[in-house]
Every structure is written in C-alpha cells, then in structure tokens.
Tab-separated table of C-alpha atoms in Angstrom:
chain	number	residue	atom	x	y	z
A	1	UNK	CA	140.389	78.307	89.420
A	2	UNK	CA	140.959	81.826	90.690
A	3	UNK	CA	140.889	83.136	87.094
A	4	UNK	CA	137.579	81.345	86.479
A	5	UNK	CA	136.013	82.943	89.550
A	6	UNK	CA	137.168	86.386	88.490
A	7	UNK	CA	135.780	85.796	84.980
A	8	UNK	CA	132.424	84.634	86.410
A	9	UNK	CA	132.224	87.765	88.582
A	10	UNK	CA	132.919	89.978	85.572
A	11	UNK	CA	130.283	88.199	83.492
A	12	UNK	CA	127.743	88.461	86.298
A	13	UNK	CA	128.562	92.137	86.738
A	14	UNK	CA	128.243	92.753	82.988
A	15	UNK	CA	124.897	90.954	82.870
A	16	UNK	CA	123.731	93.030	85.804
A	17	UNK	CA	124.737	96.229	84.054
A	18	UNK	CA	122.946	95.151	80.844
A	19	UNK	CA	119.837	94.205	82.832
A	20	UNK	CA	119.942	97.511	84.715
A	21	UNK	CA	120.397	99.523	81.496
A	22	UNK	CA	117.617	97.619	79.758
A	23	UNK	CA	115.323	98.214	82.708
A	24	UNK	CA	116.312	101.868	82.847
A	25	UNK	CA	115.736	102.346	79.120
A	26	UNK	CA	112.424	100.482	79.367
A	27	UNK	CA	111.288	102.711	82.221
A	28	UNK	CA	112.512	105.790	80.373
A	29	UNK	CA	110.691	104.709	77.204
A	30	UNK	CA	107.488	104.015	79.171
A	31	UNK	CA	107.685	107.341	80.999
A	32	UNK	CA	108.212	109.211	77.723
A	33	UNK	CA	105.309	107.399	76.083
A	34	UNK	CA	103.014	108.112	79.042
A	35	UNK	CA	104.039	111.784	78.963
A	36	UNK	CA	103.203	112.071	75.254
A	37	UNK	CA	99.938	110.186	75.895
A	38	UNK	CA	98.906	112.561	78.685
A	39	UNK	CA	99.680	115.512	76.388
A	40	UNK	CA	97.441	114.074	73.659
A	41	UNK	CA	100.367	113.305	71.325
A	42	UNK	CA	98.932	109.929	70.366
A	43	UNK	CA	100.817	109.685	67.065
A	44	UNK	CA	104.139	110.015	68.869
A	45	UNK	CA	103.215	107.730	71.771
A	46	UNK	CA	101.755	104.984	69.577
A	47	UNK	CA	105.016	103.273	68.408
A	48	UNK	CA	106.343	103.022	71.965
A	49	UNK	CA	103.132	101.439	73.282
A	50	UNK	CA	102.988	99.109	70.286
A	51	UNK	CA	106.457	97.841	71.170
A	52	UNK	CA	105.542	97.472	74.850
A	53	UNK	CA	102.325	95.581	74.150
A	54	UNK	CA	104.200	93.178	71.867
A	55	UNK	CA	106.678	92.503	74.678
A	56	UNK	CA	103.911	91.987	77.242
A	57	UNK	CA	100.668	91.128	75.390
A	58	UNK	CA	98.624	90.532	78.550
A	59	UNK	CA	99.492	93.812	80.260
A	60	UNK	CA	96.157	95.583	80.727
A	61	UNK	CA	97.597	99.105	80.944
A	62	UNK	CA	99.718	98.687	77.809
A	63	UNK	CA	96.684	97.427	75.912
A	64	UNK	CA	94.614	100.375	77.115
A	65	UNK	CA	97.222	102.980	76.174
A	66	UNK	CA	97.976	101.426	72.798
A	67	UNK	CA	94.259	100.930	72.099
A	68	UNK	CA	93.534	104.584	72.872
A	69	UNK	CA	96.411	105.715	70.629
A	70	UNK	CA	94.997	103.591	67.793
A	71	UNK	CA	91.502	104.956	68.404
A	72	UNK	CA	92.634	108.585	68.448
A	73	UNK	CA	94.642	108.112	65.224
A	74	UNK	CA	91.758	106.454	63.362
A	75	UNK	CA	92.825	102.792	63.456
A	76	UNK	CA	89.557	101.555	64.941
A	77	UNK	CA	90.050	97.866	64.153
A	78	UNK	CA	93.363	97.628	66.029
A	79	UNK	CA	91.984	99.840	68.791
A	80	UNK	CA	89.089	97.454	69.416
A	81	UNK	CA	91.403	94.444	69.645
A	82	UNK	CA	93.500	95.990	72.420
A	83	UNK	CA	90.724	97.822	74.237
A	84	UNK	CA	88.897	94.483	74.467
A	85	UNK	CA	91.856	93.063	76.423
A	86	UNK	CA	91.715	95.997	78.831
A	87	UNK	CA	87.920	95.649	79.212
A	88	UNK	CA	88.277	91.946	80.070
A	89	UNK	CA	90.731	92.939	82.781
A	90	UNK	CA	88.234	95.542	84.007
A	91	UNK	CA	90.350	98.646	83.379
A	92	UNK	CA	87.799	101.400	83.951
A	93	UNK	CA	88.913	103.858	81.244
A	94	UNK	CA	88.776	101.055	78.669
A	95	UNK	CA	84.982	100.944	79.029
A	96	UNK	CA	84.630	104.609	78.096
A	97	UNK	CA	86.854	104.315	75.043
A	98	UNK	CA	85.202	101.068	73.954
A	99	UNK	CA	81.873	102.876	74.267
A	100	UNK	CA	83.191	105.676	72.043
A	101	UNK	CA	84.483	103.171	69.490
A	102	UNK	CA	81.206	101.237	69.360
A	103	UNK	CA	79.316	104.522	69.032
A	104	UNK	CA	81.413	105.573	66.035
A	105	UNK	CA	80.866	102.201	64.378
A	106	UNK	CA	77.068	102.340	64.862
A	107	UNK	CA	76.939	99.534	67.490
A	108	UNK	CA	74.858	101.690	69.765
A	109	UNK	CA	73.568	98.868	71.991
A	110	UNK	CA	77.161	97.875	72.839
A	111	UNK	CA	78.102	101.527	73.351
A	112	UNK	CA	75.246	101.914	75.853
A	113	UNK	CA	76.415	98.803	77.707
A	114	UNK	CA	80.004	100.124	77.938
A	115	UNK	CA	78.915	103.582	79.092
A	116	UNK	CA	76.589	102.134	81.747
A	117	UNK	CA	79.375	99.905	83.123
A	118	UNK	CA	81.761	102.866	83.172
A	119	UNK	CA	79.193	104.998	85.036
A	120	UNK	CA	78.656	102.202	87.579
A	121	UNK	CA	82.398	101.908	88.246
A	122	UNK	CA	82.835	105.662	88.611
A	123	UNK	CA	79.728	106.063	90.796
A	124	UNK	CA	80.989	103.413	93.231
A	125	UNK	CA	84.229	105.364	93.531
A	126	UNK	CA	82.228	108.604	93.945
A	127	UNK	CA	83.829	110.086	90.840
A	128	UNK	CA	82.065	112.480	88.401
A	129	UNK	CA	80.161	110.893	85.500
A	130	UNK	CA	78.344	113.827	83.874
A	131	UNK	CA	80.400	113.748	80.669
A	132	UNK	CA	79.698	110.058	80.068
A	133	UNK	CA	76.029	110.431	81.004
A	134	UNK	CA	75.811	112.917	78.106
A	135	UNK	CA	77.398	110.309	75.825
A	136	UNK	CA	74.911	107.731	77.063
A	137	UNK	CA	72.037	110.054	76.126
A	138	UNK	CA	73.505	110.439	72.629
A	139	UNK	CA	73.814	106.663	72.228
A	140	UNK	CA	70.195	106.223	73.334
A	141	UNK	CA	69.070	108.797	70.756
A	142	UNK	CA	71.228	107.220	68.032
A	143	UNK	CA	69.739	103.804	68.769
A	144	UNK	CA	66.228	105.223	68.391
A	145	UNK	CA	67.174	106.830	65.073
A	146	UNK	CA	68.657	103.590	63.762
A	147	UNK	CA	65.375	101.824	64.486
A	148	UNK	CA	63.755	104.032	61.831
A	149	UNK	CA	66.408	104.407	59.116
A	150	UNK	CA	64.942	106.202	56.118
A	151	UNK	CA	64.596	104.200	52.909
A	152	UNK	CA	66.277	106.790	50.718
A	153	UNK	CA	67.974	105.992	47.407
A	154	UNK	CA	71.584	107.158	47.552
A	155	UNK	CA	72.653	106.918	43.915
A	156	UNK	CA	76.166	108.352	43.798
A	157	UNK	CA	79.012	109.591	45.967
A	158	UNK	CA	82.258	111.452	45.483
A	159	UNK	CA	85.127	112.151	47.897
A	160	UNK	CA	86.491	115.704	47.581
A	161	UNK	CA	88.697	118.133	49.473
A	162	UNK	CA	86.954	119.501	52.539
A	163	UNK	CA	87.160	123.065	51.229
A	164	UNK	CA	85.895	122.228	47.728
A	165	UNK	CA	82.671	120.321	48.341
A	166	UNK	CA	80.382	122.930	46.730
A	167	UNK	CA	81.772	122.024	43.306
A	168	UNK	CA	80.712	118.378	43.552
A	169	UNK	CA	77.246	118.891	42.018
A	170	UNK	CA	75.488	121.691	40.189
A	171	UNK	CA	72.232	123.322	41.249
A	172	UNK	CA	69.760	124.310	38.539
A	173	UNK	CA	69.372	128.086	38.283
A	174	UNK	CA	65.747	127.863	39.375
A	175	UNK	CA	66.859	126.485	42.757
A	176	UNK	CA	69.396	129.224	43.509
A	177	UNK	CA	73.130	128.880	44.060
A	178	UNK	CA	75.663	127.833	46.701
A	179	UNK	CA	79.067	129.445	47.230
A	180	UNK	CA	81.750	129.297	49.889
A	181	UNK	CA	81.495	132.187	52.352
A	182	UNK	CA	84.912	133.647	51.495
A	183	UNK	CA	84.195	133.483	47.750
A	184	UNK	CA	80.826	135.235	48.009
A	185	UNK	CA	81.977	137.968	50.396
A	186	UNK	CA	85.462	138.201	48.840
A	187	UNK	CA	87.309	137.800	52.139
A	188	UNK	CA	90.683	136.213	52.783
A	189	UNK	CA	89.611	135.098	56.252
A	190	UNK	CA	88.654	131.414	56.140
A	191	UNK	CA	85.048	130.999	57.270
A	192	UNK	CA	83.945	127.388	57.245
A	193	UNK	CA	80.510	128.228	55.959
A	194	UNK	CA	78.512	128.646	52.766
A	195	UNK	CA	76.176	131.234	51.285
A	196	UNK	CA	72.881	130.219	49.692
A	197	UNK	CA	71.364	132.723	47.264
A	198	UNK	CA	67.721	132.170	46.316
A	199	UNK	CA	66.423	131.744	42.777
A	200	UNK	CA	65.315	135.401	42.528
A	201	UNK	CA	68.720	136.621	43.599
A	202	UNK	CA	67.248	138.948	46.225
A	203	UNK	CA	67.972	136.939	49.415
A	204	UNK	CA	71.052	135.247	50.851
A	205	UNK	CA	71.386	132.935	53.835
A	206	UNK	CA	74.702	132.233	55.554
A	207	UNK	CA	76.435	131.863	58.910
A	208	UNK	CA	79.299	133.594	60.686
A	209	UNK	CA	80.604	133.724	64.269
A	210	UNK	CA	78.994	136.091	66.762
A	211	UNK	CA	80.684	137.621	69.811
A	212	UNK	CA	80.623	134.329	71.700
A	213	UNK	CA	82.526	132.653	68.874
A	214	UNK	CA	79.744	130.278	67.848
A	215	UNK	CA	78.248	130.318	64.361
A	216	UNK	CA	74.736	131.714	63.929
A	217	UNK	CA	72.490	131.886	60.861
A	218	UNK	CA	71.753	135.191	59.128
A	219	UNK	CA	69.945	136.489	56.068
A	220	UNK	CA	70.290	139.620	53.975
A	221	UNK	CA	68.140	141.239	51.306
A	222	UNK	CA	69.303	142.899	48.141
A	223	UNK	CA	68.734	146.650	48.361
A	224	UNK	CA	69.103	148.078	44.858
A	225	UNK	CA	72.629	147.005	43.901
A	226	UNK	CA	73.938	146.008	47.328
A	227	UNK	CA	73.201	143.640	50.207
A	228	UNK	CA	71.931	144.918	53.537
A	229	UNK	CA	69.406	144.571	56.345
A	230	UNK	CA	71.274	141.681	58.007
A	231	UNK	CA	68.908	139.654	60.164
A	232	UNK	CA	69.703	136.975	62.748
A	233	UNK	CA	67.614	133.845	62.196
A	234	UNK	CA	66.492	132.768	65.647
A	235	UNK	CA	66.000	129.021	65.338
A	236	UNK	CA	66.146	127.928	68.954
A	237	UNK	CA	66.829	130.519	71.641
A	238	UNK	CA	67.708	127.913	74.255
A	239	UNK	CA	70.517	126.368	72.187
A	240	UNK	CA	74.005	127.830	72.486
A	241	UNK	CA	75.756	125.795	69.794
A	242	UNK	CA	76.967	126.336	66.228
A	243	UNK	CA	74.319	126.663	63.506
A	244	UNK	CA	75.671	126.673	59.963
A	245	UNK	CA	75.294	125.698	56.272
A	246	UNK	CA	71.747	126.945	55.480
A	247	UNK	CA	69.655	126.030	52.442
A	248	UNK	CA	66.102	127.218	51.708
A	249	UNK	CA	63.604	125.478	49.447
A	250	UNK	CA	61.834	127.427	46.712
A	251	UNK	CA	58.796	127.883	49.007
A	252	UNK	CA	60.922	130.393	50.939
A	253	UNK	CA	59.920	128.941	54.333
A	254	UNK	CA	61.555	125.492	54.571
A	255	UNK	CA	65.078	125.844	55.931
A	256	UNK	CA	67.636	123.044	56.123
A	257	UNK	CA	70.724	123.707	58.228
A	258	UNK	CA	73.456	121.996	60.247
A	259	UNK	CA	73.792	122.343	64.005
A	260	UNK	CA	76.058	121.082	66.760
A	261	UNK	CA	73.187	121.466	69.228
A	262	UNK	CA	69.541	120.408	69.273
A	263	UNK	CA	70.523	116.818	70.145
A	264	UNK	CA	73.248	116.412	67.526
A	265	UNK	CA	74.734	112.890	67.411
A	266	UNK	CA	78.258	114.238	67.011
A	267	UNK	CA	79.652	117.399	65.485
A	268	UNK	CA	77.199	118.844	62.966
A	269	UNK	CA	73.845	117.158	62.355
A	270	UNK	CA	71.242	118.069	59.744
A	271	UNK	CA	67.951	119.704	60.786
A	272	UNK	CA	64.911	121.166	59.089
A	273	UNK	CA	62.639	123.956	60.270
A	274	UNK	CA	59.939	126.136	58.717
A	275	UNK	CA	59.272	129.829	58.951
A	276	UNK	CA	55.875	130.668	60.414
A	277	UNK	CA	54.798	133.895	58.718
A	278	UNK	CA	51.985	134.539	61.191
A	279	UNK	CA	54.275	134.456	64.232
A	280	UNK	CA	57.394	135.713	62.389
A	281	UNK	CA	59.390	132.864	63.916
A	282	UNK	CA	60.866	129.503	62.990
A	283	UNK	CA	59.301	126.276	64.241
A	284	UNK	CA	61.233	124.003	66.584
A	285	UNK	CA	63.939	122.313	64.458
A	286	UNK	CA	63.420	118.675	63.527
A	287	UNK	CA	66.463	116.394	63.426
A	288	UNK	CA	66.777	114.397	60.220
A	289	UNK	CA	67.159	110.650	60.606
A	290	UNK	CA	69.737	108.202	59.363
A	291	UNK	CA	71.420	107.859	56.902
A	292	UNK	CA	71.553	111.675	56.691
A	293	UNK	CA	72.888	112.021	60.241
A	294	UNK	CA	75.676	110.090	61.922
A	295	UNK	CA	78.135	110.266	64.857
A	296	UNK	CA	80.327	112.394	62.562
A	297	UNK	CA	79.880	115.818	60.902
A	298	UNK	CA	76.963	115.971	58.436
A	299	UNK	CA	76.102	119.259	56.759
A	300	UNK	CA	74.804	121.229	53.764
A	301	UNK	CA	71.773	119.269	52.657
A	302	UNK	CA	70.546	120.718	49.342
A	303	UNK	CA	67.487	119.700	47.323
A	304	UNK	CA	67.168	120.589	43.647
A	305	UNK	CA	63.417	120.483	43.058
A	306	UNK	CA	63.818	120.917	39.293
A	307	UNK	CA	66.154	117.953	38.912
A	308	UNK	CA	64.411	115.910	41.610
A	309	UNK	CA	67.770	115.320	43.311
A	310	UNK	CA	69.520	116.247	46.532
A	311	UNK	CA	72.904	115.905	48.138
A	312	UNK	CA	74.547	116.259	51.500
A	313	UNK	CA	78.102	116.383	52.811
A	314	UNK	CA	79.663	114.227	55.536
A	315	UNK	CA	83.114	113.496	56.913
A	316	UNK	CA	82.142	110.043	58.248
A	317	UNK	CA	85.004	107.556	57.789
A	318	UNK	CA	87.060	110.141	55.862
A	319	UNK	CA	90.561	111.558	56.415
A	320	UNK	CA	90.768	114.931	58.134
A	321	UNK	CA	91.045	116.929	54.887
A	322	UNK	CA	88.360	115.051	52.920
A	323	UNK	CA	84.550	114.810	52.856
A	324	UNK	CA	82.112	112.628	50.966
A	325	UNK	CA	79.250	114.179	49.001
A	326	UNK	CA	76.259	111.850	48.583
A	327	UNK	CA	73.698	112.263	45.800
A	328	UNK	CA	70.197	111.020	46.678
A	329	UNK	CA	66.598	111.039	45.468
A	330	UNK	CA	64.431	113.092	47.880
A	331	UNK	CA	61.413	111.335	49.327
A	332	UNK	CA	58.751	113.559	50.864
A	333	UNK	CA	57.136	110.624	52.670
A	334	UNK	CA	60.347	109.585	54.480
A	335	UNK	CA	59.474	105.879	54.344
A	336	UNK	CA	61.440	103.650	56.703
A	337	UNK	CA	63.361	100.441	56.130
A	338	UNK	CA	61.078	97.692	57.385
A	339	UNK	CA	63.275	94.788	58.471
A	340	UNK	CA	64.312	92.945	61.608
A	341	UNK	CA	67.847	92.534	60.222
A	342	UNK	CA	69.887	94.817	62.470
A	343	UNK	CA	73.031	94.428	60.406
A	344	UNK	CA	71.190	95.506	57.248
A	345	UNK	CA	69.792	98.557	59.039
A	346	UNK	CA	73.280	99.384	60.331
A	347	UNK	CA	74.694	99.062	56.826
A	348	UNK	CA	72.024	101.355	55.363
A	349	UNK	CA	72.472	103.862	58.195
A	350	UNK	CA	76.229	103.992	57.561
A	351	UNK	CA	75.737	103.948	53.761
A	352	UNK	CA	78.190	101.076	53.678
A	353	UNK	CA	77.158	100.400	50.077
A	354	UNK	CA	75.067	102.835	48.050
A	355	UNK	CA	73.849	99.962	45.840
A	356	UNK	CA	72.041	98.461	48.832
A	357	UNK	CA	69.651	101.436	48.701
A	358	UNK	CA	68.760	101.098	45.015
A	359	UNK	CA	65.341	99.960	43.881
A	360	UNK	CA	65.217	96.582	42.070
A	361	UNK	CA	66.165	96.860	38.387
A	362	UNK	CA	66.518	100.644	38.654
A	363	UNK	CA	68.996	102.511	36.459
A	364	UNK	CA	70.136	105.863	37.827
A	365	UNK	CA	72.554	106.750	35.020
A	366	UNK	CA	70.423	109.643	33.790
A	367	UNK	CA	69.949	111.134	37.257
A	368	UNK	CA	73.678	110.920	38.013
A	369	UNK	CA	74.480	112.701	34.750
A	370	UNK	CA	71.733	115.252	35.439
A	371	UNK	CA	73.348	116.152	38.766
A	372	UNK	CA	76.287	117.674	36.884
A	373	UNK	CA	74.276	119.476	34.195
A	374	UNK	CA	73.537	123.189	34.115
A	375	UNK	CA	69.774	123.782	33.919
A	376	UNK	CA	69.023	127.406	32.978
A	377	UNK	CA	66.152	129.201	34.655
A	378	UNK	CA	62.781	128.347	33.107
A	379	UNK	CA	63.889	125.167	31.355
A	380	UNK	CA	61.083	122.618	31.737
A	381	UNK	CA	62.512	119.400	30.298
A	382	UNK	CA	63.125	117.802	33.670
A	383	UNK	CA	59.937	118.922	35.429
A	384	UNK	CA	57.714	116.013	36.399
A	385	UNK	CA	54.799	115.102	38.635
A	386	UNK	CA	56.601	112.118	40.141
A	387	UNK	CA	59.234	109.488	39.356
A	388	UNK	CA	57.865	105.949	38.996
A	389	UNK	CA	60.602	103.441	38.104
A	390	UNK	CA	58.987	100.411	36.429
A	391	UNK	CA	62.209	98.672	35.388
A	392	UNK	CA	65.677	99.631	34.191
A	393	UNK	CA	64.290	100.707	30.796
A	394	UNK	CA	61.002	102.377	31.757
A	395	UNK	CA	60.381	105.339	34.070
A	396	UNK	CA	57.096	107.291	34.209
A	397	UNK	CA	56.688	110.904	35.273
A	398	UNK	CA	52.928	111.453	34.783
A	399	UNK	CA	49.790	109.362	35.287
A	400	UNK	CA	49.024	109.535	31.563
A	401	UNK	CA	52.160	107.529	30.813
A	402	UNK	CA	50.982	104.512	32.852
A	403	UNK	CA	49.352	102.189	30.329
A	404	UNK	CA	47.645	99.691	32.645
A	405	UNK	CA	44.382	100.935	34.134
A	406	UNK	CA	44.896	98.743	37.211
A	407	UNK	CA	48.440	100.086	37.661
A	408	UNK	CA	47.180	103.650	37.265
A	409	UNK	CA	44.545	103.057	39.968
A	410	UNK	CA	47.198	101.745	42.353
A	411	UNK	CA	49.439	104.724	41.648
A	412	UNK	CA	46.577	107.199	42.106
A	413	UNK	CA	45.985	105.649	45.534
A	414	UNK	CA	49.715	105.962	46.215
A	415	UNK	CA	49.646	109.654	45.311
A	416	UNK	CA	46.595	110.180	47.551
A	417	UNK	CA	48.408	108.534	50.474
A	418	UNK	CA	51.471	110.717	49.805
A	419	UNK	CA	49.246	113.795	49.869
A	420	UNK	CA	47.775	112.639	53.178
A	421	UNK	CA	51.293	112.126	54.550
A	422	UNK	CA	52.259	115.684	53.637
A	423	UNK	CA	49.138	116.996	55.387
A	424	UNK	CA	49.900	114.902	58.493
A	425	UNK	CA	53.497	116.113	58.558
A	426	UNK	CA	52.280	119.729	58.443
A	427	UNK	CA	49.724	119.003	61.154
A	428	UNK	CA	52.417	117.435	63.338
A	429	UNK	CA	54.700	120.425	62.782
A	430	UNK	CA	51.985	122.757	64.086
A	431	UNK	CA	51.138	120.478	67.014
A	432	UNK	CA	54.778	120.073	68.022
A	433	UNK	CA	55.354	123.810	67.789
A	434	UNK	CA	52.330	124.382	70.019
A	435	UNK	CA	53.576	121.689	72.433
A	436	UNK	CA	57.022	123.276	72.513
A	437	UNK	CA	55.584	126.666	73.521
A	438	UNK	CA	52.907	125.347	75.909
A	439	UNK	CA	52.938	124.804	79.627
A	440	UNK	CA	52.586	121.429	81.351
A	441	UNK	CA	48.762	121.393	81.381
A	442	UNK	CA	48.424	122.365	77.728
A	443	UNK	CA	51.047	119.783	76.756
A	444	UNK	CA	48.950	117.039	78.326
A	445	UNK	CA	45.981	118.206	76.235
A	446	UNK	CA	48.057	118.191	73.037
A	447	UNK	CA	49.693	114.809	73.681
A	448	UNK	CA	46.726	112.596	72.508
A	449	UNK	CA	46.396	114.575	69.266
A	450	UNK	CA	50.125	114.242	68.555
A	451	UNK	CA	50.099	110.496	69.274
A	452	UNK	CA	47.010	109.987	67.089
A	453	UNK	CA	48.571	111.924	64.195
A	454	UNK	CA	51.815	109.951	64.557
A	455	UNK	CA	49.914	106.650	64.506
A	456	UNK	CA	47.982	107.753	61.417
A	457	UNK	CA	51.234	108.828	59.754
A	458	UNK	CA	52.878	105.466	60.459
A	459	UNK	CA	49.859	103.696	58.979
A	460	UNK	CA	50.115	105.791	55.813
A	461	UNK	CA	53.840	105.194	55.545
A	462	UNK	CA	53.295	101.429	55.739
A	463	UNK	CA	51.012	101.606	52.668
A	464	UNK	CA	53.573	103.193	50.340
A	465	UNK	CA	55.718	100.193	49.395
A	466	UNK	CA	52.809	97.743	48.811
A	467	UNK	CA	50.948	100.250	46.605
A	468	UNK	CA	54.043	101.028	44.529
A	469	UNK	CA	54.873	97.319	44.226
A	470	UNK	CA	51.327	96.504	43.076
A	471	UNK	CA	51.418	99.339	40.537
A	472	UNK	CA	54.766	98.161	39.173
A	473	UNK	CA	53.726	94.508	38.932
A	474	UNK	CA	50.420	95.386	37.257
A	475	UNK	CA	52.172	97.543	34.666
A	476	UNK	CA	54.796	94.869	33.946
A	477	UNK	CA	52.111	92.192	33.466
A	478	UNK	CA	50.193	94.514	31.127
A	479	UNK	CA	53.293	95.358	29.078
A	480	UNK	CA	54.237	91.688	28.825
A	481	UNK	CA	50.782	90.808	27.462
A	482	UNK	CA	50.953	93.631	24.921
A	483	UNK	CA	54.433	92.768	23.713
C-alpha cells in the first residue's frame, strides 16, 4: 500500500512537470510568435499561429493573428476565413484587416462597412482614426469607379518578370519607342522607370527621383547629337507623390502616366492629361477607370495608333517579382458596361477572364499577332478609319467596305456620335481645367455647364452599342440574302 502511494505521488509529480513544461513551451511559443508578428515577420510567425488556432479554433486573438499573417503573405482565402471569426467576436483590429482584404478583392461595399465599424469602435475609445478614414475615402472612390467600368476589349495577356515588361509587345516605329531607364541612359543604378522616345526621335519623356526622393516626370530635347534642356513636367503642383512611366500620343500633347497621388486607389494608378500650349501648362490629370486601375500597381499605358492596339502593366494578383501585361483595343468613347449584375461588373473590373470582354463572334487572332510585329515607319498596311467587327470572318475598316446601305447609314450615325463624344470630352477638359483654377463663385457659374455637358456625354455614350448592333445586324441580313 505504501509503495502504491509513493508510485501515485511520482506519477502525479511527473504529470505536473509535463503539464508545466507544456504550458511553458506554449507560452514561449506564443510569445515568440507575437514578437515576430509585432516586428512584421509574418512568414515566420504564421506556422506558430496556425498551430495555435488548430489547438483552439474559437480563440479570437489566435484567429486574428493567423488571419493577418495569411493576409500579409498573400493567402487571402485563408485570411478571410480566420478574420471572419475575429470579426464575429468583435475584435477591433479584425475589422480593419477585413476591410483591407475586401478592398483588395473588389468588394468595396463590404470594405466600407468594415472601415466604418472600425472607425466607430476607435472613436468611442477616443483613439485616432485618420489612417482608416483615408482608406474609407479610397473605398468610396473605388466603388464609384466600379459603377462605371469601361467596356474595353482586353484581347491578350502575358505574365513577365517585373523588370522585363517592356519586351512584352512591340511598338510600331511611327509611335516611338519604350526602353527601361537604365538601358536608355546606360546606368548601373536601378531606376524603376521607363523612357519614351517620340516618333521623330527628338524628344524623350521619363522620370527620376528629385531631392525629396519622390519620382517626377521630365522631358529632354535632342540638341544636335546629344540630349539636353531637361524640363520638369509640372502636372499637379499640390500633389507630393510619385509620378512615373510617361507615354505621349503622336499629337504631342496627350500624356499618359502613372501616379501614386491624385486619388490613386493603391500604389500607382493610370492618369491622362493634356498639354495646353496657350498656357504652357498641363491640364488637371484625369484618373482612368476600371479595368485599367485597381487597388494594386497599374502603370505604363501605351497606345499604338498605327496598330490600333494598346497595353498596360499591372501587378494585381501577381507574385512580388512578376507583372501582367494586358493587350487591349483602345476605345475613344470609353463606353461603360451597362448591367445591374454586380458580380459581372466586378469580374470585368478585375479582368477575371479576358474572354468576358470580347465582342460576340469576334476573332482577335490577327490583332494579337500584330502586337508582336515590327511596323517600320511609314508602312500603311494597318492604317484604318475604324474597326467594325461584323463576325469572326468579316471586319471592315472603311465605310466603302460596308455593303448594306442601311448598315452604312447606321455606322455613319455611329461615327457622328463618336465625333460628338470627342468634342464633348474636349469641352469637359477645358471646363474642368477652368473649374480647377477658379474661385468659389466662378466654380458655381461653371457647375451647370459641366453637368449639362456630362449629361449630354452620357446620352451619346448610351447610343453607341445600339447603333453598332443595328449596323451589324443589317449587314449580316444583307450578306445572308446575297449569299
């Protein structure tokens, strides 16, 4: 009996030691994981929190920490699962991260809801909320942009190394050339920028850091056999953010560039501005819509007017060392996707599937091949008045090619509306520039004219698809009768 009691005491003592060691190791593991988490070492902290959350699935803090580690390392699906647990248990920081996750996955309404709840919690505790208020503004802007996603045909895409994207497609000589900054200037210092040289070869546009460290846009002219007369391009004096990746159309005044300011949705966004020769200044930059812009980095939009093609670069949903280059068909009218299907709009905004953007029965094989072809200066084979896709076998480029008189009438009306849209866009550019420079009283005077022009523009835009559809159907009926 005495031996049994001694044995029981030893077993109890051993169990106590094991329990103590397990608890000590658990606490040590948790402390180490929290330390790595606070230092931003999410990759290293992630396995420890994964183990802890498996041991205690309902623990709100474990779910938050593991969810954040998953979010920061790019595993958004797992992150959402565990952040949702923390949100249900009303862990304040979970709302902010869930807002960030929803923002990155284009669920802007949900992101707004999460940010507003987070702000409410923090305000009640009299804690600062300025950083999240800025995120809320971005989500509001993104939601507005997704309401008017552009109906652009994205016809190809290729994933390339981040530092090799300029080789993805080839500009025709008549549209100039694009090179990496370090290649053009023959420098070993890595400058994450490009140099655009115009078709005449007498102007270059590029970006490099100024004294403050931010990137600014510059131009230079060719003086005899060398470059000189560097000039800062003042796009927006009030903005103190990176401006980079310039491209200028053949008109010499329309400038596309990427900026981290001017209301960017996240990282670089794409903008367009125009040089006003009379005032020797650039107009207020206009942010491009979706799918060109996103909550990620979007940059270097280039339009080849000879080929009738364009492309832009983005790192959305890509690994850190990769980018995706999208090939698209430029549309001067910027028609919108008219649908009440939010999921379809979200898909088109994200470019979830490029085929979703294709016109019915269209075949883009020739355009995709053309994107990679060298077109010497002066070659006219690909010049055209417009591109009218009738079906996958027939595409017209001039009015004379349209055989049906009724179809030709419809398409002439379509071209007239497109001309009116271009005029309205120019008018709005001038009005907005005037509004931007004006005082409060003058802005009130300009407001009705801007609203009227916008309403007229929306009316014109709504006519594009019906006119093109009528022209296509009329031509197909005519061809069927003649066959």
